[in-house]
Amino acid sequence: MESKGIIFILSAPSGTGKTTVCQLLKQKLPNLKLSISHTTREPREGETKGKDYHFISQKKFEKKIQNGEFLEWAKVFNNYYGTASESISTHLNKGEDVLIELDVQGAQSLRKINYKAVFIFIMPPSLKELEVRLNKRGTENANKIQYRLEESKKEIQQSILYDYILTNIDVEKTADNLEIIIAGEQFRKERYQPSSPDIKALIVGRENN
Ligand code: 5GP
């Protein structure tokens, strides 16, 4: 019954609103740690180095792959993205919960190794709405938007891999729903910590009875 943090994996097709949802969630749950990935893509306007991503060169990224520094990594939209193992284990060992944003390939590779985490997928209300949101965001040109939409279809087909699926109609509501999922996972009996020796004495050792 040791208290270790919980890992939440969050995926969503590009443009679904995942980043905004995560920012709202962070305000609600300041103790939740958001994992900061490494990427070879260029920073977008308004993004901060070391806060949104660790932006590194392709050469440095490949070196980290060779050194086995990543828990998982994937090539998404022609750029590398990866989660460093060390950043996750540091939080977990302190009993802190961590949220990792991953594309579907990353989630697939973690499922393959039976990685212990709660997998959550955020769905757009429709493909049409996703296209509207990508256009509104204005960070990609028309070709790139079409490419991202095609990739989104493949990702949606893989949503079956996940434990929870939320439809992001309204960002506030989606952040509330994510908070509910996180609370539910925190109250699973495996994570129960007796608050007194008398209760502990009644429970410990009886888990399998
Ligand atoms: P963006 O360029 O829009 O920030 O991210 C593109 C995609 O890469 C998103 O689906 C995002 O979740 C994913 N992504 C971000 N960090 C990681 C990571 O560390 N590993 C993997 N596999 N995907 C990531």
Short mmCIF file of C-alpha atoms and ligand atoms in Angstrom, two decimals:
data_model
loop_
_atom_site.label_atom_id
_atom_site.label_comp_id
_atom_site.label_asym_id
_atom_site.label_seq_id
_atom_site.Cartn_x
_atom_site.Cartn_y
_atom_site.Cartn_z
CA MET A 1 0.00 0.00 0.00
CA GLU A 2 2.83 2.41 -0.74
CA SER A 3 1.84 5.78 -2.12
CA LYS A 4 3.24 6.25 -5.61
CA GLY A 5 2.00 8.80 -8.08
CA ILE A 6 -0.41 7.95 -10.90
CA ILE A 7 0.43 8.49 -14.56
CA PHE A 8 -2.29 9.87 -16.81
CA ILE A 9 -1.73 9.61 -20.55
CA LEU A 10 -3.69 12.12 -22.59
CA SER A 11 -4.10 12.01 -26.37
CA ALA A 12 -6.26 13.90 -28.81
CA PRO A 13 -6.22 14.65 -32.52
CA SER A 14 -4.38 17.88 -33.31
CA GLY A 15 -6.72 20.86 -32.89
CA THR A 16 -9.14 19.15 -30.48
CA GLY A 17 -8.27 21.63 -27.73
CA LYS A 18 -6.12 19.40 -25.55
CA THR A 19 -3.59 22.11 -24.66
CA THR A 20 -6.31 24.52 -23.47
CA VAL A 21 -7.98 21.74 -21.51
CA CYS A 22 -4.63 20.91 -19.85
CA GLN A 23 -4.06 24.55 -18.92
CA LEU A 24 -7.50 24.72 -17.27
CA LEU A 25 -6.87 21.42 -15.51
CA LYS A 26 -3.56 22.68 -14.15
CA GLN A 27 -5.40 25.65 -12.59
CA LYS A 28 -7.85 23.26 -10.93
CA LEU A 29 -5.18 20.79 -9.83
CA PRO A 30 -1.96 22.74 -9.17
CA ASN A 31 -0.29 19.65 -7.68
CA LEU A 32 -0.68 17.67 -10.91
CA LYS A 33 2.62 17.65 -12.80
CA LEU A 34 2.52 18.10 -16.56
CA SER A 35 5.32 16.20 -18.25
CA ILE A 36 7.41 18.36 -20.57
CA SER A 37 8.32 16.46 -23.74
CA HIS A 38 11.34 16.91 -25.98
CA THR A 39 10.69 17.82 -29.58
CA THR A 40 12.58 18.76 -32.73
CA ARG A 41 9.78 20.99 -34.03
CA GLU A 42 10.13 24.77 -34.05
CA PRO A 43 8.49 26.66 -31.15
CA ARG A 44 5.15 28.24 -32.07
CA GLU A 45 4.45 31.86 -31.23
CA GLY A 46 3.82 32.19 -27.51
CA GLU A 47 5.53 28.90 -26.60
CA THR A 48 8.26 28.95 -23.98
CA LYS A 49 11.38 26.75 -24.01
CA GLY A 50 11.43 24.33 -21.10
CA LYS A 51 7.79 25.07 -20.25
CA ASP A 52 5.81 23.90 -23.29
CA TYR A 53 8.55 21.63 -24.66
CA HIS A 54 12.28 21.11 -24.48
CA PHE A 55 13.06 22.20 -28.03
CA ILE A 56 16.19 20.39 -29.25
CA SER A 57 17.93 19.61 -32.54
CA GLN A 58 17.39 16.37 -34.44
CA LYS A 59 21.00 15.39 -33.69
CA LYS A 60 20.53 15.81 -29.95
CA PHE A 61 17.22 13.94 -30.09
CA GLU A 62 18.79 10.98 -31.91
CA LYS A 63 21.58 10.91 -29.34
CA LYS A 64 19.00 10.69 -26.55
CA ILE A 65 17.29 7.79 -28.38
CA GLN A 66 20.65 6.00 -28.59
CA ASN A 67 21.28 6.60 -24.90
CA GLY A 68 17.89 5.07 -24.04
CA GLU A 69 16.75 8.26 -22.31
CA PHE A 70 13.15 8.08 -23.53
CA LEU A 71 10.28 6.18 -22.00
CA GLU A 72 8.76 6.47 -25.50
CA TRP A 73 9.29 8.56 -28.56
CA ALA A 74 7.58 8.93 -31.93
CA LYS A 75 7.83 10.79 -35.18
CA VAL A 76 4.73 12.97 -35.50
CA PHE A 77 4.15 15.31 -38.47
CA ASN A 78 7.82 14.81 -39.50
CA ASN A 79 9.22 15.86 -36.14
CA TYR A 80 10.43 13.82 -33.23
CA TYR A 81 8.58 13.94 -29.90
CA GLY A 82 9.63 12.02 -26.79
CA THR A 83 9.09 11.66 -23.06
CA ALA A 84 12.23 11.40 -20.96
CA SER A 85 12.03 8.52 -18.45
CA GLU A 86 13.82 10.46 -15.77
CA SER A 87 11.36 13.35 -15.63
CA ILE A 88 8.50 10.90 -14.98
CA SER A 89 10.21 8.73 -12.36
CA THR A 90 11.30 11.75 -10.33
CA HIS A 91 7.66 12.81 -9.89
CA LEU A 92 6.33 9.32 -9.26
CA ASN A 93 8.85 8.60 -6.55
CA LYS A 94 7.73 11.75 -4.77
CA GLY A 95 4.15 10.44 -4.89
CA GLU A 96 3.15 13.10 -7.44
CA ASP A 97 0.64 12.42 -10.21
CA VAL A 98 1.86 13.16 -13.72
CA LEU A 99 -0.04 13.96 -16.90
CA ILE A 100 1.73 13.06 -20.16
CA GLU A 101 0.46 14.36 -23.50
CA LEU A 102 1.22 11.79 -26.17
CA ASP A 103 0.19 11.04 -29.70
CA VAL A 104 -1.48 7.69 -30.37
CA GLN A 105 1.81 6.02 -31.41
CA GLY A 106 3.29 6.90 -28.01
CA ALA A 107 0.24 5.49 -26.21
CA GLN A 108 0.42 2.35 -28.37
CA SER A 109 4.06 1.72 -27.46
CA LEU A 110 3.29 2.14 -23.76
CA ARG A 111 0.33 -0.25 -24.01
CA LYS A 112 2.65 -2.79 -25.70
CA ILE A 113 4.97 -2.82 -22.69
CA ASN A 114 1.98 -2.95 -20.29
CA TYR A 115 2.89 0.42 -18.88
CA LYS A 116 0.90 1.17 -15.74
CA ALA A 117 -1.07 4.31 -16.48
CA VAL A 118 -4.57 5.64 -17.03
CA PHE A 119 -5.14 6.27 -20.74
CA ILE A 120 -7.52 9.10 -21.68
CA PHE A 121 -8.53 10.17 -25.19
CA ILE A 122 -10.13 13.51 -26.01
CA MET A 123 -12.39 13.32 -29.04
CA PRO A 124 -13.46 16.28 -31.19
CA PRO A 125 -17.25 16.64 -31.59
CA SER A 126 -16.88 15.95 -35.33
CA LEU A 127 -14.27 16.01 -38.10
CA LYS A 128 -15.95 19.11 -39.49
CA GLU A 129 -15.57 20.92 -36.18
CA LEU A 130 -11.94 19.77 -35.95
CA GLU A 131 -11.23 21.39 -39.33
CA VAL A 132 -12.90 24.62 -38.15
CA ARG A 133 -10.74 24.64 -35.00
CA LEU A 134 -7.51 23.95 -36.91
CA ASN A 135 -8.31 26.82 -39.29
CA LYS A 136 -9.09 29.12 -36.38
CA ARG A 137 -5.84 28.25 -34.63
CA GLY A 138 -4.01 29.51 -37.69
CA THR A 139 -0.71 27.80 -36.86
CA GLU A 140 -0.66 25.56 -39.95
CA ASN A 141 -1.17 26.25 -43.64
CA ALA A 142 -3.95 24.58 -45.69
CA ASN A 143 -1.77 21.61 -46.74
CA LYS A 144 -0.66 20.92 -43.21
CA ILE A 145 -4.24 21.16 -41.96
CA GLN A 146 -5.36 18.54 -44.49
CA TYR A 147 -2.48 16.30 -43.43
CA ARG A 148 -3.37 16.70 -39.73
CA LEU A 149 -7.02 15.89 -40.51
CA GLU A 150 -6.01 12.66 -42.27
CA GLU A 151 -3.81 11.73 -39.29
CA SER A 152 -6.71 12.54 -36.95
CA LYS A 153 -8.89 9.93 -38.63
CA LYS A 154 -6.26 7.27 -37.94
CA GLU A 155 -5.92 8.44 -34.34
CA ILE A 156 -9.70 8.32 -33.77
CA GLN A 157 -9.72 4.74 -35.04
CA GLN A 158 -7.18 3.88 -32.33
CA SER A 159 -9.18 5.48 -29.49
CA ILE A 160 -10.25 1.97 -28.49
CA LEU A 161 -6.81 1.62 -26.85
CA TYR A 162 -7.78 4.08 -24.14
CA ASP A 163 -9.56 3.62 -20.79
CA TYR A 164 -11.62 6.80 -21.03
CA ILE A 165 -12.97 8.87 -23.95
CA LEU A 166 -14.17 12.46 -23.50
CA THR A 167 -15.75 14.59 -26.21
CA ASN A 168 -14.49 18.14 -26.08
CA ILE A 169 -17.56 20.26 -26.83
CA ASP A 170 -16.78 22.83 -24.17
CA VAL A 171 -13.24 23.19 -22.75
CA GLU A 172 -14.41 24.06 -19.21
CA LYS A 173 -16.68 21.02 -19.09
CA THR A 174 -13.95 18.77 -20.49
CA ALA A 175 -11.48 19.99 -17.86
CA ASP A 176 -14.15 19.31 -15.17
CA ASN A 177 -14.65 15.80 -16.55
CA LEU A 178 -10.91 15.15 -16.57
CA GLU A 179 -10.76 16.23 -12.95
CA ILE A 180 -13.52 13.73 -12.13
CA ILE A 181 -11.59 10.91 -13.82
CA ILE A 182 -8.42 11.83 -11.94
CA ALA A 183 -10.27 11.92 -8.61
CA GLY A 184 -11.89 8.55 -9.36
CA GLU A 185 -8.50 6.98 -10.05
CA GLN A 186 -7.04 8.47 -6.87
CA PHE A 187 -9.78 6.77 -4.83
CA ARG A 188 -9.25 3.26 -6.21
CA LYS A 189 -8.91 0.79 -3.37
CA GLU A 190 -5.32 -0.08 -4.38
CA ARG A 191 -4.37 3.50 -3.53
CA TYR A 192 -6.17 3.69 -0.21
CA GLN A 193 -3.89 4.79 2.60
CA PRO A 194 -5.30 3.97 6.07
CA SER A 195 -5.44 7.13 8.16
CA SER A 196 -4.97 5.40 11.50
CA PRO A 197 -3.17 2.32 12.89
CA ASP A 198 -6.47 0.73 14.06
CA ILE A 199 -7.94 0.79 10.54
CA LYS A 200 -4.61 -0.31 9.06
CA ALA A 201 -4.54 -3.30 11.41
CA LEU A 202 -7.92 -4.43 10.10
CA ILE A 203 -7.04 -4.08 6.45
CA VAL A 204 -3.37 -4.79 5.79
CA GLY A 205 -2.75 -8.36 4.72
CA ARG A 206 -6.41 -8.93 3.80
CA GLU A 207 -6.18 -7.59 0.24
CA ASN A 208 -6.48 -11.04 -1.31
CA ASN A 209 -9.24 -12.40 0.97
P1 5GP B 1 2.10 19.66 -31.29
O1 5GP B 1 3.16 19.83 -32.32
O2 5GP B 1 0.75 20.07 -31.79
O3 5GP B 1 2.47 20.31 -29.97
O4 5GP B 1 2.01 18.10 -30.96
C1 5GP B 1 1.80 17.17 -31.97
C2 5GP B 1 1.47 15.82 -31.38
O5 5GP B 1 2.60 15.30 -30.67
C3 5GP B 1 0.34 15.86 -30.35
O6 5GP B 1 -0.52 14.76 -30.63
C4 5GP B 1 1.03 15.66 -29.04
O7 5GP B 1 0.21 15.04 -28.06
C5 5GP B 1 2.17 14.75 -29.45
N1 5GP B 1 3.22 14.72 -28.45
C6 5GP B 1 3.66 15.71 -27.64
N2 5GP B 1 4.65 15.27 -26.85
C7 5GP B 1 4.83 13.96 -27.14
C8 5GP B 1 5.72 12.94 -26.65
O8 5GP B 1 6.53 13.14 -25.75
N3 5GP B 1 5.62 11.72 -27.24
C9 5GP B 1 4.73 11.43 -28.21
N4 5GP B 1 4.69 10.19 -28.69
N5 5GP B 1 3.89 12.37 -28.71
C10 5GP B 1 3.94 13.61 -28.18
#
